[in-house]
Amino acid sequence: MAGTTSNVIVGAAEIGVGTWGAGTTLSSTTGIDPIWSALKTAVSTGKDYRGWINDATTPKSLTVGGQTLSVSDVGLTQEGVEVSYSPDYGEVEVDQLLDAARLFKQKMSVQVKTTFAEATLENLVIVWDDPQTPVGTTEKSIYVKPGTLGDAPSERVLFFVGPAPAGSSTLGNAKQRVYVASRAVSMEASAHSLRRNEATVFPVTFRLLPDTTSSYSAYGKIVDITG
């Protein structure tokens, strides 16, 4: 069987998390496609999406549909990023076949998992789905809050950039695969330890929700930048 070794991808991703300004709600002007267009414009020079996110040690701003999206790099990670695409199918059984005659999709979920290796308060509030913003210089703090009845999760924009198949491109910065999700929610339990001989890390799982303002009501968009 013929194959192309340049299509074999190895390498971790750079991860950025975007937070909307107060009062912003997802619309046709702030969905996946407008977010991608704004990002593409911001990273037009050199097409270095990984570098753009990596440079967001202080939040960088994207203007999307007249709204401000503040994007921060989460820094170092462990064990890369895992994307799980989980369809659930029902079936119709018939007597004559002793098996299913038809399958139909009855449920769907997409998740993104990673581990934040930089145990900052900024990363902790993302993992805990907390809208607090740690502030201060010599003393920075957050509260461990119980929440209130009827609390809704915070929806964030998730960016991660890893290597793309090399193909025939000769542009080093251009061989990147960009993932964009407009509705990412951290909604699973997360635990971290403070141990004598191990780093404190923050495992996080984001559940992606469909963006009904986009084509196909998509969970996100994946773009290979190859030239």
Short mmCIF file of C-alpha atoms in Angstrom, two decimals:
data_model
loop_
_atom_site.label_atom_id
_atom_site.label_comp_id
_atom_site.label_asym_id
_atom_site.label_seq_id
_atom_site.Cartn_x
_atom_site.Cartn_y
_atom_site.Cartn_z
CA MET A 1 0.00 0.00 0.00
CA ALA A 2 1.38 3.41 -0.98
CA GLY A 3 1.63 5.99 1.77
CA THR A 4 2.92 9.46 2.49
CA THR A 5 4.98 9.77 5.63
CA SER A 6 4.54 13.54 5.69
CA ASN A 7 0.88 12.94 6.58
CA VAL A 8 1.92 11.40 9.92
CA ILE A 9 1.36 14.00 12.63
CA VAL A 10 3.35 14.13 15.86
CA GLY A 11 3.34 17.02 18.29
CA ALA A 12 1.42 18.75 21.04
CA ALA A 13 -0.93 21.69 20.66
CA GLU A 14 -0.90 25.27 21.88
CA ILE A 15 -4.16 26.08 23.68
CA GLY A 16 -5.96 29.40 24.04
CA VAL A 17 -9.25 30.12 25.79
CA GLY A 18 -11.44 33.03 24.76
CA THR A 19 -13.82 34.86 27.09
CA TRP A 20 -16.52 37.23 25.88
CA GLY A 21 -17.23 40.61 27.37
CA ALA A 22 -20.04 40.82 29.90
CA GLY A 23 -23.51 40.48 28.42
CA THR A 24 -22.43 38.95 25.10
CA THR A 25 -24.67 36.22 23.75
CA LEU A 26 -23.88 33.94 20.82
CA SER A 27 -25.41 35.10 17.56
CA SER A 28 -24.87 34.85 13.83
CA THR A 29 -22.20 37.57 14.17
CA THR A 30 -20.30 35.92 17.03
CA GLY A 31 -20.44 32.25 16.01
CA ILE A 32 -17.75 29.92 14.68
CA ASP A 33 -17.40 31.42 11.20
CA PRO A 34 -17.09 35.07 12.34
CA ILE A 35 -14.64 33.98 15.07
CA TRP A 36 -12.54 32.15 12.48
CA SER A 37 -12.61 35.16 10.14
CA ALA A 38 -11.46 37.48 12.94
CA LEU A 39 -8.69 35.10 13.93
CA LYS A 40 -7.56 34.68 10.33
CA THR A 41 -7.35 38.45 9.93
CA ALA A 42 -5.38 38.82 13.17
CA VAL A 43 -2.88 36.13 12.14
CA SER A 44 -2.63 37.07 8.48
CA THR A 45 1.09 37.85 8.59
CA GLY A 46 3.04 34.59 8.46
CA LYS A 47 -0.08 32.55 9.17
CA ASP A 48 1.48 31.55 12.50
CA TYR A 49 -1.60 30.66 14.57
CA ARG A 50 0.44 28.79 17.16
CA GLY A 51 2.65 31.83 17.64
CA TRP A 52 -0.35 34.14 17.96
CA ILE A 53 -1.82 32.06 20.79
CA ASN A 54 1.56 31.55 22.44
CA ASP A 55 2.02 35.31 22.47
CA ALA A 56 -1.23 35.77 24.42
CA THR A 57 0.44 35.66 27.85
CA THR A 58 -1.57 38.77 28.48
CA PRO A 59 -5.03 38.52 26.92
CA LYS A 60 -5.19 39.48 23.27
CA SER A 61 -8.40 40.89 21.84
CA LEU A 62 -10.39 39.82 18.81
CA THR A 63 -13.27 41.96 17.61
CA VAL A 64 -16.05 39.64 16.46
CA GLY A 65 -19.36 41.09 15.31
CA GLY A 66 -18.70 44.26 17.27
CA GLN A 67 -18.02 42.26 20.46
CA THR A 68 -14.70 41.79 22.21
CA LEU A 69 -13.28 38.30 22.65
CA SER A 70 -10.35 38.20 25.09
CA VAL A 71 -8.01 35.27 24.29
CA SER A 72 -5.43 33.96 26.77
CA ASP A 73 -2.81 31.25 26.38
CA VAL A 74 -3.18 28.58 29.08
CA GLY A 75 0.55 27.90 28.85
CA LEU A 76 2.20 24.52 29.26
CA THR A 77 0.16 21.32 29.12
CA GLN A 78 0.75 17.63 29.79
CA GLU A 79 -0.12 14.73 27.50
CA GLY A 80 -1.41 16.98 24.73
CA VAL A 81 -5.07 17.42 23.81
CA GLU A 82 -7.62 14.65 23.31
CA VAL A 83 -10.67 15.21 21.10
CA SER A 84 -13.46 12.66 21.50
CA TYR A 85 -16.30 12.42 18.99
CA SER A 86 -18.99 10.19 20.48
CA PRO A 87 -22.08 9.33 18.42
CA ASP A 88 -24.75 7.12 19.97
CA TYR A 89 -26.88 5.02 17.62
CA GLY A 90 -30.23 3.37 18.19
CA GLU A 91 -31.32 0.35 16.22
CA VAL A 92 -34.43 -1.25 14.77
CA GLU A 93 -34.43 -5.02 15.09
CA VAL A 94 -36.52 -7.29 12.88
CA ASP A 95 -37.41 -10.94 13.42
CA GLN A 96 -36.18 -12.27 10.10
CA LEU A 97 -32.63 -10.93 10.41
CA LEU A 98 -32.10 -11.69 14.10
CA ASP A 99 -30.25 -8.39 14.13
CA ALA A 100 -30.71 -4.71 13.44
CA ALA A 101 -32.16 -3.75 10.06
CA ARG A 102 -31.51 -0.03 10.51
CA LEU A 103 -29.38 2.17 12.68
CA PHE A 104 -30.15 5.80 13.49
CA LYS A 105 -28.22 8.45 15.37
CA GLN A 106 -30.03 9.33 18.57
CA LYS A 107 -27.43 11.24 20.54
CA MET A 108 -24.14 13.01 20.00
CA SER A 109 -21.38 14.56 22.10
CA VAL A 110 -17.95 16.05 21.51
CA GLN A 111 -15.40 16.61 24.25
CA VAL A 112 -11.92 18.06 24.50
CA LYS A 113 -9.61 16.92 27.31
CA THR A 114 -6.23 18.22 28.39
CA THR A 115 -4.19 18.94 31.50
CA PHE A 116 -3.03 22.43 32.38
CA ALA A 117 0.54 22.15 33.69
CA GLU A 118 0.67 25.77 34.84
CA ALA A 119 -1.28 25.88 38.10
CA THR A 120 -2.27 29.54 37.96
CA LEU A 121 -5.46 30.96 39.40
CA GLU A 122 -6.38 32.08 35.87
CA ASN A 123 -6.32 28.45 34.74
CA LEU A 124 -8.12 27.26 37.86
CA VAL A 125 -11.18 29.46 37.26
CA ILE A 126 -11.40 28.04 33.71
CA VAL A 127 -11.32 24.47 35.04
CA TRP A 128 -13.90 25.28 37.71
CA ASP A 129 -16.12 27.16 35.25
CA ASP A 130 -15.99 30.21 37.43
CA PRO A 131 -16.54 33.73 36.04
CA GLN A 132 -14.20 35.28 38.62
CA THR A 133 -11.15 37.19 37.42
CA PRO A 134 -8.11 36.93 39.70
CA VAL A 135 -6.78 40.42 40.26
CA GLY A 136 -3.89 41.93 42.12
CA THR A 137 -0.11 41.80 42.01
CA THR A 138 1.39 41.13 45.43
CA GLU A 139 -1.83 39.40 46.55
CA LYS A 140 -4.09 37.63 44.09
CA SER A 141 -7.11 35.57 45.14
CA ILE A 142 -10.35 33.89 44.18
CA TYR A 143 -13.21 32.51 46.27
CA VAL A 144 -14.24 28.86 46.31
CA LYS A 145 -17.92 29.53 45.68
CA PRO A 146 -20.90 27.18 46.05
CA GLY A 147 -22.94 28.87 43.34
CA THR A 148 -26.68 29.45 43.41
CA LEU A 149 -29.76 27.62 42.23
CA GLY A 150 -30.20 27.95 38.48
CA ASP A 151 -26.59 28.83 37.69
CA ALA A 152 -25.81 28.41 34.00
CA PRO A 153 -22.35 27.32 32.84
CA SER A 154 -19.99 29.82 31.25
CA GLU A 155 -19.48 29.26 27.53
CA ARG A 156 -15.96 29.97 26.36
CA VAL A 157 -14.29 29.89 22.98
CA LEU A 158 -11.63 27.23 22.65
CA PHE A 159 -8.64 27.46 20.30
CA PHE A 160 -5.91 24.90 19.91
CA VAL A 161 -3.25 24.65 17.25
CA GLY A 162 -1.16 21.60 16.46
CA PRO A 163 0.89 20.39 13.50
CA ALA A 164 -0.87 19.61 10.22
CA PRO A 165 0.14 17.11 7.54
CA ALA A 166 3.16 18.64 5.83
CA GLY A 167 2.02 18.03 2.26
CA SER A 168 4.12 19.95 -0.25
CA SER A 169 4.28 23.17 1.76
CA THR A 170 7.68 24.72 2.41
CA LEU A 171 6.44 27.27 4.95
CA GLY A 172 7.46 26.13 8.41
CA ASN A 173 4.94 28.28 10.28
CA ALA A 174 2.13 27.41 7.87
CA LYS A 175 1.96 23.68 8.55
CA GLN A 176 -0.58 23.99 11.33
CA ARG A 177 -3.99 22.55 12.13
CA VAL A 178 -6.28 25.02 13.85
CA TYR A 179 -9.26 23.95 15.96
CA VAL A 180 -11.95 26.48 16.92
CA ALA A 181 -14.99 25.79 19.12
CA SER A 182 -17.39 28.60 19.95
CA ARG A 183 -19.27 26.95 22.85
CA ALA A 184 -16.92 25.11 25.21
CA VAL A 185 -18.08 24.39 28.76
CA SER A 186 -16.01 22.91 31.57
CA MET A 187 -18.63 20.87 33.39
CA GLU A 188 -16.95 17.76 34.81
CA ALA A 189 -15.41 17.18 38.23
CA SER A 190 -11.74 18.08 38.43
CA ALA A 191 -9.21 17.29 41.14
CA HIS A 192 -5.66 18.48 41.73
CA SER A 193 -3.06 17.47 44.27
CA LEU A 194 -0.27 19.20 46.15
CA ARG A 195 2.41 16.53 46.55
CA ARG A 196 6.02 16.47 47.63
CA ASN A 197 7.42 14.97 44.42
CA GLU A 198 4.83 15.72 41.73
CA ALA A 199 3.72 18.83 39.90
CA THR A 200 0.34 20.32 40.66
CA VAL A 201 -1.66 20.11 37.43
CA PHE A 202 -5.28 20.88 36.50
CA PRO A 203 -7.05 18.20 34.42
CA VAL A 204 -9.96 19.65 32.47
CA THR A 205 -12.67 18.32 30.18
CA PHE A 206 -14.59 20.69 27.93
CA ARG A 207 -17.98 19.66 26.59
CA LEU A 208 -18.59 21.29 23.21
CA LEU A 209 -22.12 22.43 22.39
CA PRO A 210 -23.57 22.90 18.89
CA ASP A 211 -23.43 26.39 17.46
CA THR A 212 -26.80 26.75 15.78
CA THR A 213 -25.68 29.96 14.05
CA SER A 214 -23.09 28.09 11.97
CA SER A 215 -23.28 25.78 8.98
CA TYR A 216 -24.44 22.29 10.08
CA SER A 217 -25.00 23.59 13.65
CA ALA A 218 -21.36 22.67 14.07
CA TYR A 219 -19.46 21.99 17.27
CA GLY A 220 -16.42 23.66 15.82
CA LYS A 221 -14.19 24.10 12.84
CA ILE A 222 -10.86 22.45 11.91
CA VAL A 223 -8.65 24.17 9.36
CA ASP A 224 -5.34 22.91 7.96
CA ILE A 225 -2.96 25.74 7.14
CA THR A 226 -0.54 24.27 4.61
CA GLY A 227 0.62 27.18 2.53
#
